[in-house]
PDB file of C-alpha atoms in Angstrom:
ATOM      1  CA  MET A  28      12.100  20.189   1.902  1.00 85.00           C
ATOM      2  CA  SER A  29       9.534  17.375  -0.031  1.00 89.00           C
ATOM      3  CA  GLY A  30      11.967  16.975  -2.669  1.00 91.00           C
ATOM      4  CA  GLY A  31       8.173  18.083  -4.946  1.00 92.00           C
ATOM      5  CA  ARG A  32       5.950  15.198  -3.196  1.00 94.00           C
ATOM      6  CA  VAL A  33       3.381  18.672  -2.168  1.00 94.00           C
ATOM      7  CA  GLU A  34      -0.539  18.799  -2.982  1.00 96.00           C
ATOM      8  CA  PHE A  35      -2.483  20.739  -1.779  1.00 97.00           C
ATOM      9  CA  GLY A  36      -5.592  20.826  -0.431  1.00 97.00           C
ATOM     10  CA  ILE A  37      -6.971  23.365   0.085  1.00 97.00           C
ATOM     11  CA  GLY A  38     -11.090  24.110   0.839  1.00 95.00           C
ATOM     12  CA  ALA A  39     -13.963  26.293   2.865  1.00 95.00           C
ATOM     13  CA  GLY A  40     -13.908  25.047   5.948  1.00 94.00           C
ATOM     14  CA  TRP A  41     -17.165  22.761   7.518  1.00 93.00           C
ATOM     15  CA  PHE A  42     -16.940  21.483  11.001  1.00 95.00           C
ATOM     16  CA  GLU A  43     -18.013  25.503  13.017  1.00 97.00           C
ATOM     17  CA  ALA A  44     -17.470  23.223  16.722  1.00 98.00           C
ATOM     18  CA  GLU A  45     -13.150  23.322  15.702  1.00 97.00           C
ATOM     19  CA  HIS A  46     -13.176  26.855  14.359  1.00 97.00           C
ATOM     20  CA  ARG A  47     -14.866  27.992  17.736  1.00 97.00           C
ATOM     21  CA  ALA A  48     -12.640  25.834  19.129  1.00 98.00           C
ATOM     22  CA  TYR A  49      -9.768  27.626  17.952  1.00 98.00           C
ATOM     23  CA  ALA A  50     -10.800  30.794  17.164  1.00 97.00           C
ATOM     24  CA  ILE A  51     -11.106  30.637  13.219  1.00 95.00           C
ATOM     25  CA  PRO A  52     -13.687  32.720  11.556  1.00 95.00           C
ATOM     26  CA  PHE A  53     -16.998  31.024  10.694  1.00 98.00           C
ATOM     27  CA  PRO A  54     -18.145  33.419   8.789  1.00 97.00           C
ATOM     28  CA  PRO A  55     -21.745  31.866   6.274  1.00 97.00           C
ATOM     29  CA  LEU A  56     -21.281  29.582   2.952  1.00 97.00           C
ATOM     30  CA  GLY A  57     -21.614  32.473   1.080  1.00 97.00           C
ATOM     31  CA  GLU A  58     -18.953  34.215   2.011  1.00 98.00           C
ATOM     32  CA  ARG A  59     -16.916  31.941   2.706  1.00 97.00           C
ATOM     33  CA  PHE A  60     -17.049  30.107  -0.684  1.00 97.00           C
ATOM     34  CA  ASP A  61     -15.741  34.014  -2.147  1.00 98.00           C
ATOM     35  CA  ARG A  62     -12.698  33.848   0.730  1.00 98.00           C
ATOM     36  CA  LEU A  63     -12.194  30.330  -0.795  1.00 98.00           C
ATOM     37  CA  THR A  64     -12.273  31.930  -4.818  1.00 98.00           C
ATOM     38  CA  GLU A  65      -9.878  34.752  -3.342  1.00 98.00           C
ATOM     39  CA  GLN A  66      -7.259  32.875  -2.152  1.00 98.00           C
ATOM     40  CA  LEU A  67      -7.466  30.015  -4.825  1.00 98.00           C
ATOM     41  CA  GLU A  68      -6.455  33.047  -6.357  1.00 98.00           C
ATOM     42  CA  ILE A  69      -4.335  34.282  -4.480  1.00 98.00           C
ATOM     43  CA  ILE A  70      -1.968  30.714  -3.859  1.00 98.00           C
ATOM     44  CA  THR A  71      -1.951  30.855  -8.458  1.00 98.00           C
ATOM     45  CA  GLY A  72      -1.177  33.969  -8.229  1.00 98.00           C
ATOM     46  CA  LEU A  73       2.402  34.634  -6.676  1.00 98.00           C
ATOM     47  CA  TRP A  74       2.754  30.460  -6.985  1.00 97.00           C
ATOM     48  CA  THR A  75       2.639  31.039 -11.538  1.00 97.00           C
ATOM     49  CA  THR A  76       4.400  34.856 -11.142  1.00 97.00           C
ATOM     50  CA  PRO A  77       7.647  34.912 -13.058  1.00 96.00           C
ATOM     51  CA  PRO A  78      10.702  35.374 -11.161  1.00 95.00           C
ATOM     52  CA  GLY A  79      12.368  39.018 -11.204  1.00 96.00           C
ATOM     53  CA  GLN A  80       7.935  39.944 -10.895  1.00 98.00           C
ATOM     54  CA  THR A  81       6.123  41.283  -8.735  1.00 98.00           C
ATOM     55  CA  PHE A  82       1.950  39.954  -7.141  1.00 98.00           C
ATOM     56  CA  ASP A  83      -0.791  41.947  -7.043  1.00 98.00           C
ATOM     57  CA  TYR A  84      -4.537  41.240  -6.470  1.00 98.00           C
ATOM     58  CA  SER A  85      -7.855  43.807  -5.229  1.00 98.00           C
ATOM     59  CA  GLY A  86     -10.517  41.674  -3.829  1.00 98.00           C
ATOM     60  CA  THR A  87     -13.344  42.139  -1.508  1.00 98.00           C
ATOM     61  CA  HIS A  88     -11.617  40.271   1.915  1.00 98.00           C
ATOM     62  CA  TYR A  89      -8.086  40.084   0.354  1.00 98.00           C
ATOM     63  CA  SER A  90      -5.285  42.541  -1.261  1.00 98.00           C
ATOM     64  CA  VAL A  91      -1.762  41.243  -2.197  1.00 98.00           C
ATOM     65  CA  ASP A  92       0.584  44.514  -2.961  1.00 98.00           C
ATOM     66  CA  GLY A  93       3.890  44.378  -4.760  1.00 98.00           C
ATOM     67  CA  SER A  94       4.979  40.799  -3.398  1.00 98.00           C
ATOM     68  CA  PRO A  95       7.852  39.419  -4.452  1.00 98.00           C
ATOM     69  CA  ALA A  96       5.445  36.105  -4.479  1.00 97.00           C
ATOM     70  CA  LEU A  97       7.797  33.965  -3.239  1.00 96.00           C
ATOM     71  CA  PRO A  98       9.467  31.099  -2.478  1.00 93.00           C
ATOM     72  CA  LYS A  99       8.946  29.776  -5.502  1.00 93.00           C
ATOM     73  CA  PRO A 100       7.183  25.947  -5.155  1.00 93.00           C
ATOM     74  CA  VAL A 101       9.807  22.376  -6.410  1.00 94.00           C
ATOM     75  CA  GLN A 102       6.496  21.743  -8.572  1.00 94.00           C
ATOM     76  CA  SER A 103       5.800  23.273 -12.568  1.00 91.00           C
ATOM     77  CA  PRO A 104       3.765  25.157 -12.667  1.00 92.00           C
ATOM     78  CA  HIS A 105       3.095  24.699  -8.653  1.00 96.00           C
ATOM     79  CA  PRO A 106       2.160  22.094  -6.685  1.00 97.00           C
ATOM     80  CA  PRO A 107      -0.941  19.835  -7.362  1.00 97.00           C
ATOM     81  CA  ILE A 108      -3.881  21.761  -5.635  1.00 98.00           C
ATOM     82  CA  ILE A 109      -6.683  19.006  -4.206  1.00 98.00           C
ATOM     83  CA  ILE A 110      -9.780  20.308  -4.126  1.00 98.00           C
ATOM     84  CA  GLY A 111     -13.044  17.752  -2.813  1.00 96.00           C
ATOM     85  CA  GLY A 112     -16.819  17.824  -1.048  1.00 95.00           C
ATOM     86  CA  GLY A 113     -20.821  17.523  -2.035  1.00 95.00           C
ATOM     87  CA  GLY A 114     -21.874  21.327  -3.084  1.00 94.00           C
ATOM     88  CA  ALA A 115     -23.747  21.699  -6.193  1.00 95.00           C
ATOM     89  CA  LYS A 116     -21.769  24.526  -7.756  1.00 96.00           C
ATOM     90  CA  ARG A 117     -19.483  26.283  -6.561  1.00 97.00           C
ATOM     91  CA  THR A 118     -17.866  23.264  -5.946  1.00 98.00           C
ATOM     92  CA  PRO A 119     -17.579  22.177  -8.385  1.00 98.00           C
ATOM     93  CA  ALA A 120     -17.083  24.884 -11.054  1.00 98.00           C
ATOM     94  CA  LEU A 121     -13.694  25.687  -8.593  1.00 98.00           C
ATOM     95  CA  ALA A 122     -12.512  22.329  -8.777  1.00 98.00           C
ATOM     96  CA  ALA A 123     -12.473  22.750 -12.795  1.00 98.00           C
ATOM     97  CA  GLN A 124     -10.702  25.551 -12.671  1.00 98.00           C
ATOM     98  CA  PHE A 125      -8.055  25.073 -10.297  1.00 98.00           C
ATOM     99  CA  ALA A 126      -7.893  21.824  -9.297  1.00 98.00           C
ATOM    100  CA  ALA A 127      -6.199  18.810 -10.737  1.00 98.00           C
ATOM    101  CA  GLU A 128      -8.125  16.354  -8.292  1.00 98.00           C
ATOM    102  CA  PHE A 129     -11.035  16.314  -6.937  1.00 98.00           C
ATOM    103  CA  ASN A 130     -11.842  14.625  -3.893  1.00 98.00           C
ATOM    104  CA  ILE A 131     -15.403  13.588  -2.369  1.00 98.00           C
ATOM    105  CA  PRO A 132     -15.116  12.091   1.643  1.00 96.00           C
ATOM    106  CA  PHE A 133     -16.847   9.814   3.230  1.00 97.00           C
ATOM    107  CA  VAL A 134     -20.176   8.644   1.128  1.00 97.00           C
ATOM    108  CA  PRO A 135     -21.876   6.309  -0.203  1.00 97.00           C
ATOM    109  CA  LEU A 136     -21.395   5.586  -4.224  1.00 98.00           C
ATOM    110  CA  ASP A 137     -25.169   7.245  -5.705  1.00 98.00           C
ATOM    111  CA  THR A 138     -24.036  10.604  -3.825  1.00 98.00           C
ATOM    112  CA  LEU A 139     -20.061   9.566  -5.535  1.00 98.00           C
ATOM    113  CA  THR A 140     -21.584   9.330  -8.926  1.00 98.00           C
ATOM    114  CA  THR A 141     -23.555  12.488  -8.898  1.00 98.00           C
ATOM    115  CA  GLN A 142     -21.526  14.454  -7.150  1.00 98.00           C
ATOM    116  CA  TYR A 143     -18.638  12.830 -10.317  1.00 98.00           C
ATOM    117  CA  ALA A 144     -20.613  14.340 -12.797  1.00 97.00           C
ATOM    118  CA  ARG A 145     -21.126  17.727 -11.911  1.00 98.00           C
ATOM    119  CA  VAL A 146     -17.410  17.881 -11.454  1.00 98.00           C
ATOM    120  CA  ALA A 147     -16.920  16.013 -15.611  1.00 97.00           C
ATOM    121  CA  ALA A 148     -19.537  18.308 -16.685  1.00 97.00           C
ATOM    122  CA  ALA A 149     -18.165  21.717 -15.268  1.00 98.00           C
ATOM    123  CA  VAL A 150     -14.736  20.639 -16.033  1.00 98.00           C
ATOM    124  CA  GLU A 151     -16.377  20.215 -19.785  1.00 97.00           C
ATOM    125  CA  SER A 152     -18.180  24.047 -19.630  1.00 97.00           C
ATOM    126  CA  ALA A 153     -14.015  25.059 -18.029  1.00 97.00           C
ATOM    127  CA  GLY A 154     -12.883  24.145 -21.636  1.00 97.00           C
ATOM    128  CA  ARG A 155     -10.387  21.304 -19.935  1.00 96.00           C
ATOM    129  CA  ALA A 156      -9.723  17.523 -21.328  1.00 93.00           C
ATOM    130  CA  LYS A 157     -11.851  15.445 -19.517  1.00 86.00           C
ATOM    131  CA  ASP A 158      -8.578  12.884 -17.769  1.00 90.00           C
ATOM    132  CA  SER A 159      -6.837  16.194 -16.962  1.00 96.00           C
ATOM    133  CA  LEU A 160      -8.524  16.276 -13.588  1.00 97.00           C
ATOM    134  CA  THR A 161      -7.794  12.450 -10.991  1.00 98.00           C
ATOM    135  CA  TYR A 162     -10.832  11.817  -9.307  1.00 98.00           C
ATOM    136  CA  SER A 163     -10.382  11.119  -5.436  1.00 98.00           C
ATOM    137  CA  ALA A 164     -12.496   9.824  -2.638  1.00 98.00           C
ATOM    138  CA  ALA A 165     -12.014   9.372   1.261  1.00 98.00           C
ATOM    139  CA  PHE A 166     -13.125   5.354   3.122  1.00 98.00           C
ATOM    140  CA  VAL A 167     -13.068   4.820   7.344  1.00 98.00           C
ATOM    141  CA  VAL A 168     -10.894   1.749   7.239  1.00 98.00           C
ATOM    142  CA  CYS A 169     -11.335  -1.634   9.370  1.00 98.00           C
ATOM    143  CA  ALA A 170      -9.524  -4.499   7.448  1.00 98.00           C
ATOM    144  CA  GLY A 171      -8.781  -7.811   9.332  1.00 98.00           C
ATOM    145  CA  ARG A 172      -7.822 -10.977   8.050  1.00 97.00           C
ATOM    146  CA  ASP A 173     -10.946 -12.512   9.995  1.00 98.00           C
ATOM    147  CA  GLU A 174     -14.472 -11.763  11.814  1.00 98.00           C
ATOM    148  CA  GLN A 175     -11.847 -11.614  15.545  1.00 98.00           C
ATOM    149  CA  GLN A 176      -9.558  -8.897  14.599  1.00 98.00           C
ATOM    150  CA  ILE A 177     -12.535  -7.052  12.288  1.00 98.00           C
ATOM    151  CA  ALA A 178     -14.292  -6.342  15.400  1.00 98.00           C
ATOM    152  CA  ARG A 179     -11.130  -5.169  17.342  1.00 98.00           C
ATOM    153  CA  ARG A 180     -10.378  -2.618  15.798  1.00 98.00           C
ATOM    154  CA  ALA A 181     -13.701  -1.692  15.242  1.00 98.00           C
ATOM    155  CA  ALA A 182     -13.752  -1.787  19.148  1.00 98.00           C
ATOM    156  CA  ALA A 183     -10.846   0.212  19.370  1.00 98.00           C
ATOM    157  CA  ILE A 184     -11.744   2.972  17.490  1.00 98.00           C
ATOM    158  CA  GLY A 185     -15.751   3.468  19.740  1.00 98.00           C
ATOM    159  CA  ARG A 186     -17.195   2.038  16.470  1.00 97.00           C
ATOM    160  CA  GLU A 187     -19.727  -1.233  15.710  1.00 97.00           C
ATOM    161  CA  VAL A 188     -18.651  -3.060  12.643  1.00 98.00           C
ATOM    162  CA  ASP A 189     -22.062  -3.432  11.228  1.00 97.00           C
ATOM    163  CA  GLU A 190     -21.901   0.162  10.976  1.00 97.00           C
ATOM    164  CA  LEU A 191     -18.595   0.825   9.519  1.00 98.00           C
ATOM    165  CA  ARG A 192     -19.529  -1.786   6.902  1.00 97.00           C
ATOM    166  CA  THR A 193     -22.541   0.372   6.247  1.00 96.00           C
ATOM    167  CA  ASN A 194     -20.196   3.278   6.205  1.00 96.00           C
ATOM    168  CA  SER A 195     -18.033   2.536   4.214  1.00 98.00           C
ATOM    169  CA  PRO A 196     -16.167  -0.228   1.462  1.00 98.00           C
ATOM    170  CA  ALA A 197     -12.589  -0.166   2.838  1.00 98.00           C
ATOM    171  CA  VAL A 198     -14.446  -2.088   6.260  1.00 98.00           C
ATOM    172  CA  GLY A 199     -13.800  -6.249   6.554  1.00 98.00           C
ATOM    173  CA  THR A 200     -11.297  -9.067   4.985  1.00 98.00           C
ATOM    174  CA  PRO A 201      -9.269  -8.579   2.555  1.00 98.00           C
ATOM    175  CA  ALA A 202     -11.884  -9.994  -0.122  1.00 97.00           C
ATOM    176  CA  GLU A 203     -14.706  -7.996   0.740  1.00 98.00           C
ATOM    177  CA  ILE A 204     -12.590  -4.773   0.748  1.00 98.00           C
ATOM    178  CA  VAL A 205     -11.557  -5.277  -2.883  1.00 97.00           C
ATOM    179  CA  ASP A 206     -15.379  -6.780  -3.790  1.00 97.00           C
ATOM    180  CA  LYS A 207     -17.078  -3.862  -2.942  1.00 97.00           C
ATOM    181  CA  LEU A 208     -14.972  -1.343  -4.038  1.00 97.00           C
ATOM    182  CA  GLY A 209     -14.694  -1.790  -7.826  1.00 96.00           C
ATOM    183  CA  PRO A 210     -18.197  -0.629  -8.374  1.00 97.00           C
ATOM    184  CA  PHE A 211     -15.690   2.941  -6.444  1.00 97.00           C
ATOM    185  CA  VAL A 212     -13.800   2.421  -9.548  1.00 96.00           C
ATOM    186  CA  GLU A 213     -16.299   1.305 -11.938  1.00 97.00           C
ATOM    187  CA  ALA A 214     -17.485   5.055 -11.054  1.00 97.00           C
ATOM    188  CA  GLY A 215     -14.584   6.658 -11.545  1.00 97.00           C
ATOM    189  CA  VAL A 216     -12.811   6.516  -8.616  1.00 97.00           C
ATOM    190  CA  GLN A 217      -9.333   6.558  -9.427  1.00 97.00           C
ATOM    191  CA  ARG A 218      -7.445   6.767  -5.707  1.00 97.00           C
ATOM    192  CA  VAL A 219      -8.698   6.517  -3.139  1.00 97.00           C
ATOM    193  CA  TYR A 220      -7.437   7.686   1.081  1.00 97.00           C
ATOM    194  CA  LEU A 221      -7.749   5.892   4.029  1.00 97.00           C
ATOM    195  CA  GLN A 222      -8.549   7.231   7.166  1.00 97.00           C
ATOM    196  CA  LEU A 223      -6.569   5.450   9.920  1.00 97.00           C
ATOM    197  CA  LEU A 224      -8.761   6.013  13.151  1.00 97.00           C
ATOM    198  CA  ASP A 225      -5.954   3.937  15.938  1.00 97.00           C
ATOM    199  CA  MET A 226      -2.844   5.811  13.734  1.00 95.00           C
ATOM    200  CA  SER A 227      -2.195   3.610  16.971  1.00 96.00           C
ATOM    201  CA  ASP A 228      -2.186   0.244  14.861  1.00 97.00           C
ATOM    202  CA  LEU A 229       0.581   0.068  12.365  1.00 96.00           C
ATOM    203  CA  ASP A 230      -0.014  -3.506  11.719  1.00 97.00           C
ATOM    204  CA  HIS A 231      -3.099  -2.388  10.105  1.00 98.00           C
ATOM    205  CA  VAL A 232      -1.348  -0.337   7.720  1.00 96.00           C
ATOM    206  CA  GLU A 233       1.007  -3.268   6.745  1.00 97.00           C
ATOM    207  CA  PHE A 234      -2.329  -6.564   6.329  1.00 97.00           C
ATOM    208  CA  PHE A 235      -3.395  -3.219   4.736  1.00 97.00           C
ATOM    209  CA  ALA A 236      -0.657  -2.755   2.615  1.00 96.00           C
ATOM    210  CA  GLU A 237      -0.172  -6.719   2.114  1.00 97.00           C
ATOM    211  CA  GLN A 238      -3.101  -8.336   2.148  1.00 97.00           C
ATOM    212  CA  VAL A 239      -5.239  -5.390  -0.286  1.00 96.00           C
ATOM    213  CA  LEU A 240      -3.593  -3.373  -1.909  1.00 94.00           C
ATOM    214  CA  PRO A 241      -1.882  -6.044  -4.036  1.00 95.00           C
ATOM    215  CA  GLN A 242      -5.374  -7.505  -5.413  1.00 92.00           C
ATOM    216  CA  LEU A 243      -6.234  -3.533  -6.575  1.00 88.00           C
ATOM    217  CA  ARG A 244      -3.500  -4.049  -9.232  1.00 81.00           C
TER     218      ARG A 244
END
């Protein structure tokens, strides 16, 4: 349906209350990572099995027997896989093994820099080219032409402007946001995801696209 525009993000899970709310199992962290590893092995195995052949997998948590591995994705060899998080060991290792993109959300610059270094080291250990992985980050966005508009948008999502400015570089006037994103770009951020918490404020999206993005190109 997307014509090949799908990107596949997957993780071990983290929000236990949400799991409980929707009857989704939430085992201990180690088991969640074991399951994630098997899931990635199965998903990539299904995607890369040649047409006309079958896929088999025997793991601790999952088994696949004689799967026709259909349908095939439009992208070749498969959709880009996005893996993210702040784990010190297994997250970088899985990103180096499976991911086309590594993402870390809602963290300060020093945390981002540390995690990027871990991932880069894992990529090198895996024998991959340094530029074979895209590094991305996610931030809450609250942009406005002046303090009044910024404050109005912060109030709409139940947040204080000062708190938002402390926790996200994507808060403030266009010039302020461009200035604060600079150190993140220097730290290696190649793609930014903006968390828009007031999804009814489409003018916010248009404002960011017209007033901020041109200054980042």
